[in-house]
Tab-separated table of C-alpha atoms in Angstrom:
chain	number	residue	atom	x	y	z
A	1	UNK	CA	93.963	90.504	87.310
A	2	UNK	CA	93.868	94.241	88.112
A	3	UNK	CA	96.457	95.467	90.670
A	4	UNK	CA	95.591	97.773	93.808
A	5	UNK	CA	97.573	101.021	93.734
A	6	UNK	CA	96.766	102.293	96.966
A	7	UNK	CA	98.437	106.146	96.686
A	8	UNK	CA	98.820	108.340	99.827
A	9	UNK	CA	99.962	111.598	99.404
A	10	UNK	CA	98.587	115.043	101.666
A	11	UNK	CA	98.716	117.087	98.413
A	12	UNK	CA	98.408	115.729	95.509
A	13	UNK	CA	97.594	118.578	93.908
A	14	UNK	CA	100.847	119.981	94.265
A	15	UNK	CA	102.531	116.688	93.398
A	16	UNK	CA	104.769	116.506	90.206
A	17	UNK	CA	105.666	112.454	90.287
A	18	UNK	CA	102.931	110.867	92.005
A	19	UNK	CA	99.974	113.443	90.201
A	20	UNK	CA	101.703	112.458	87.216
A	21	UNK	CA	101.621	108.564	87.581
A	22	UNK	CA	98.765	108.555	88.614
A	23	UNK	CA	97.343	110.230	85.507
A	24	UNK	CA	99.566	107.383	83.505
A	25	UNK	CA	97.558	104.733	85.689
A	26	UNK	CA	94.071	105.882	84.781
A	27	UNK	CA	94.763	105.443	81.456
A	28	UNK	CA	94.777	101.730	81.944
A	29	UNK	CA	91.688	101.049	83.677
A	30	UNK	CA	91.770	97.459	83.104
A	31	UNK	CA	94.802	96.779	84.526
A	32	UNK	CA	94.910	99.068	87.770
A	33	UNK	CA	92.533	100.315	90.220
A	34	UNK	CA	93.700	103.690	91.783
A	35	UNK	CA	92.544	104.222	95.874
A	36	UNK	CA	93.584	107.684	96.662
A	37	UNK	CA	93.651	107.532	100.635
A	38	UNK	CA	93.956	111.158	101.167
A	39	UNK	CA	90.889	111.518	98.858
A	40	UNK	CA	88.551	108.852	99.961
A	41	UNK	CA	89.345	110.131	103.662
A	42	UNK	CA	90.253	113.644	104.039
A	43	UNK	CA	88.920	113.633	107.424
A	44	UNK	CA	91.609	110.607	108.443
A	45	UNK	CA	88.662	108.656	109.541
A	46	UNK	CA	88.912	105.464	107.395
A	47	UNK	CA	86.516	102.724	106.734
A	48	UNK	CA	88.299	99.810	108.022
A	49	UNK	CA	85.875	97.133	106.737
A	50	UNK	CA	85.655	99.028	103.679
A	51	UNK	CA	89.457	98.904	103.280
A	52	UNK	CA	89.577	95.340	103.897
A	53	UNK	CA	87.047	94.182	101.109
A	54	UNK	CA	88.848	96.453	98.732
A	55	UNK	CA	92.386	94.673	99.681
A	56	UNK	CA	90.330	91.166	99.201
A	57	UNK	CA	89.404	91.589	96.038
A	58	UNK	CA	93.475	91.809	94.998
A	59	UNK	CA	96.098	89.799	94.617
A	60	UNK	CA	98.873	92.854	93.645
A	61	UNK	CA	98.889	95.324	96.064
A	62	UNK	CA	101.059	98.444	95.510
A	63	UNK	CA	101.701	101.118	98.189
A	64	UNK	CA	103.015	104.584	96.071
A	65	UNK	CA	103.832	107.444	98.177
A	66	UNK	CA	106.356	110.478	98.395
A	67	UNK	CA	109.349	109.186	101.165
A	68	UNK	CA	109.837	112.056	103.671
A	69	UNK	CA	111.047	112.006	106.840
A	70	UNK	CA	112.426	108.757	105.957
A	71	UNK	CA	108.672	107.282	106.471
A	72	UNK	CA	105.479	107.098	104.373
A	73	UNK	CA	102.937	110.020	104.788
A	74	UNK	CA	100.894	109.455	108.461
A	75	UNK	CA	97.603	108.345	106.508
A	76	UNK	CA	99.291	105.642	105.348
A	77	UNK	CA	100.617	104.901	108.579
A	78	UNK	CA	97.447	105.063	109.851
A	79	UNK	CA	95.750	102.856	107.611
A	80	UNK	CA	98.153	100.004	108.410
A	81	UNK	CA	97.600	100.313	112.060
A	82	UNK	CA	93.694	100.426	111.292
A	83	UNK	CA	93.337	98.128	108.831
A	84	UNK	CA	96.167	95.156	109.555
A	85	UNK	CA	93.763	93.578	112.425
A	86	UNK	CA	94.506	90.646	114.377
A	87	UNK	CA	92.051	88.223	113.182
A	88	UNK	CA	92.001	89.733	109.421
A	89	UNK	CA	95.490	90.203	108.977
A	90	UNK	CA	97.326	88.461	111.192
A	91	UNK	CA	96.747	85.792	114.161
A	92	UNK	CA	96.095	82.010	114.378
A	93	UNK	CA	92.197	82.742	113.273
A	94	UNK	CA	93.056	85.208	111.072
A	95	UNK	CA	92.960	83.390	108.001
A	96	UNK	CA	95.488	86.300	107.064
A	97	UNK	CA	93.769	87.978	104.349
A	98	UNK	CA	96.861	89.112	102.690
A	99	UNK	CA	99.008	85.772	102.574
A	100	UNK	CA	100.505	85.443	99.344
A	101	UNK	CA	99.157	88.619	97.667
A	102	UNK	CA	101.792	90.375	96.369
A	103	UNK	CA	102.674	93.719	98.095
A	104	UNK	CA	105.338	96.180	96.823
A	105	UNK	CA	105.928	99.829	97.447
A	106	UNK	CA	106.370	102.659	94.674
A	107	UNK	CA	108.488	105.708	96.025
A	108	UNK	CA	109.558	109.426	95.108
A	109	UNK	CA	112.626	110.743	96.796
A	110	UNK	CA	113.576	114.373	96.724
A	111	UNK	CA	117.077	113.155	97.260
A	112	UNK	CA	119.902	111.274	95.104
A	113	UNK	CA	119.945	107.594	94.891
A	114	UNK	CA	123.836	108.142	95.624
A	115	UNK	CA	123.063	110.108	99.654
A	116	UNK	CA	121.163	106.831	100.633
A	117	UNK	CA	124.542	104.326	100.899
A	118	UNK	CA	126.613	103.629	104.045
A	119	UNK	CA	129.132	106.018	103.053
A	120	UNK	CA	127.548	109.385	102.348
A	121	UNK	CA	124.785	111.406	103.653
A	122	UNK	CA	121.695	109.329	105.081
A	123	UNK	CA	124.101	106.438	105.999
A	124	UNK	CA	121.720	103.697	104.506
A	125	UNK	CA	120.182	102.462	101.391
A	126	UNK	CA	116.515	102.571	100.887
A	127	UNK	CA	116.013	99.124	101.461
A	128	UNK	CA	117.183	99.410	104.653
A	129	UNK	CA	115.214	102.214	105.294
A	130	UNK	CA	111.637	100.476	104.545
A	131	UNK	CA	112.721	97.632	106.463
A	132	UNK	CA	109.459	98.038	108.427
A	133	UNK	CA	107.249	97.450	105.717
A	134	UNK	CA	109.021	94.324	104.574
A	135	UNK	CA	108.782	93.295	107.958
A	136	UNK	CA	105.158	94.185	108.376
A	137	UNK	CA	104.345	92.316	105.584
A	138	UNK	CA	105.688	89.555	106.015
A	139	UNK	CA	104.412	89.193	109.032
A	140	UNK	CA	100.914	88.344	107.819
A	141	UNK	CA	102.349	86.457	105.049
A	142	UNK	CA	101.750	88.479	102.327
A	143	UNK	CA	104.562	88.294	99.465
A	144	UNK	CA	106.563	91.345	99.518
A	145	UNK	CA	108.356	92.458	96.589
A	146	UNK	CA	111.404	94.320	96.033
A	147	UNK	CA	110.407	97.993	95.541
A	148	UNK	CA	110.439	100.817	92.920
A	149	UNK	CA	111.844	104.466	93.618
A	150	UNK	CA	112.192	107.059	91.374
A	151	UNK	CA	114.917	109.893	93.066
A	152	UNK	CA	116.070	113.162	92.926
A	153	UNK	CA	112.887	115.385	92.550
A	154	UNK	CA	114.682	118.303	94.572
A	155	UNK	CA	117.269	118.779	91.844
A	156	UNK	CA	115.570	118.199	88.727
A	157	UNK	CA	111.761	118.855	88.607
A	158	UNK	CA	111.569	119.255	84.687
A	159	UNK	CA	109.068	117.773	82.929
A	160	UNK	CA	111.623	115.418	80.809
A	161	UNK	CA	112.641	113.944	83.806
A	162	UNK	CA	109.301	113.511	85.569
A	163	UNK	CA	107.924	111.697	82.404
A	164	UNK	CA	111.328	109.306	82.214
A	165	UNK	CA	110.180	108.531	85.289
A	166	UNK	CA	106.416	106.736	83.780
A	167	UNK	CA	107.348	103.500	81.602
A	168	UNK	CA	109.807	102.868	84.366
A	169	UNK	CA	107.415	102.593	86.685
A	170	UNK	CA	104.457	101.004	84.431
A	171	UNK	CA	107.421	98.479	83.622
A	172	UNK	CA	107.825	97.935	87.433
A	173	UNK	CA	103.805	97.240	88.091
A	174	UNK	CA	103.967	95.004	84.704
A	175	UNK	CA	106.766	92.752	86.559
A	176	UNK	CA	105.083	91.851	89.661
């Protein structure tokens, strides 16, 4: 079965990583199905029931979006709050439309994977940091996986480095 790769990013256009992934993605049709959020709403004004019939028809789910802020972009924010209903999602009459799909989240970092550890810069790793969506997640039961970052984008945007980045991350989706 196909996976979901539900990207959020507020421009893609000037992307490096995520542009470049998901030009890798659309080569596989068959395999993955990529929902641009930013492009199917630019207006922010989402189709909730829309959203959940796409999310239905999946049983891998992944989430891929530039970390800034130490968050995910405010669409994707947004789309969780929207779309994550009580009584779709979550709730005794819920049915909870996402129990046992799996979820994971795909990442790009401007920063080292080194800064993000109890002893240097940010103070904690990025699994701490996304604790939220694990949380959320589980919460309606879906099976959340353990995620896939790529860092360091700030120091070394050459193209070498952005296409190391690719089979690592096709390798990733292949494993869930």
């Amino acid at each position: 079965m196909k996976t979901l790769i539900v990207v959020t990013h507020p421009d893609i256009k000037s992307s490096v990583i995520n542009k470049r992934w998901i030009e890798e993605l659309n080569k596989y049709p068959d395999k993955y199905l990529v929902h641009q959020l930013h492009e199917a709403y630019p207006d922010e004004h989402i189709d909730v029931s829309a959203e959940q019939k796409l999310v239905e028809q999946y049983d891998k789910i992944v989430f891929q979006f530039p970390y800034y802020w130490f968050n995910c972009p405010a669409l994707l924010k947004k789309w969780m709050d929207e779309v994550l209903t009580h009584g779709w999602a979550y709730g005794s009459k819920s049915g909870y439309k996402l129990a046992d799909k799996k979820i994971a989240l795909a990442i790009s970092l401007g920063v080292e994977k080194h800064e993000l550890r109890p002893s240097e810069k940010y103070k904690y790793t990025l699994a701490e940091l996304t604790r939220p969506f694990e949380l959320s997640f589980q919460y309606v039961k879906a099976d959340y996986q353990p995620l896939f970052a790529y860092y360091g984008i700030d120091n070394n945007p050459s193209e070498e480095w952005i296409e190391a980045s690719v089979p690592l991350y096709l390798d990733f989706l292949d494993s869930l």
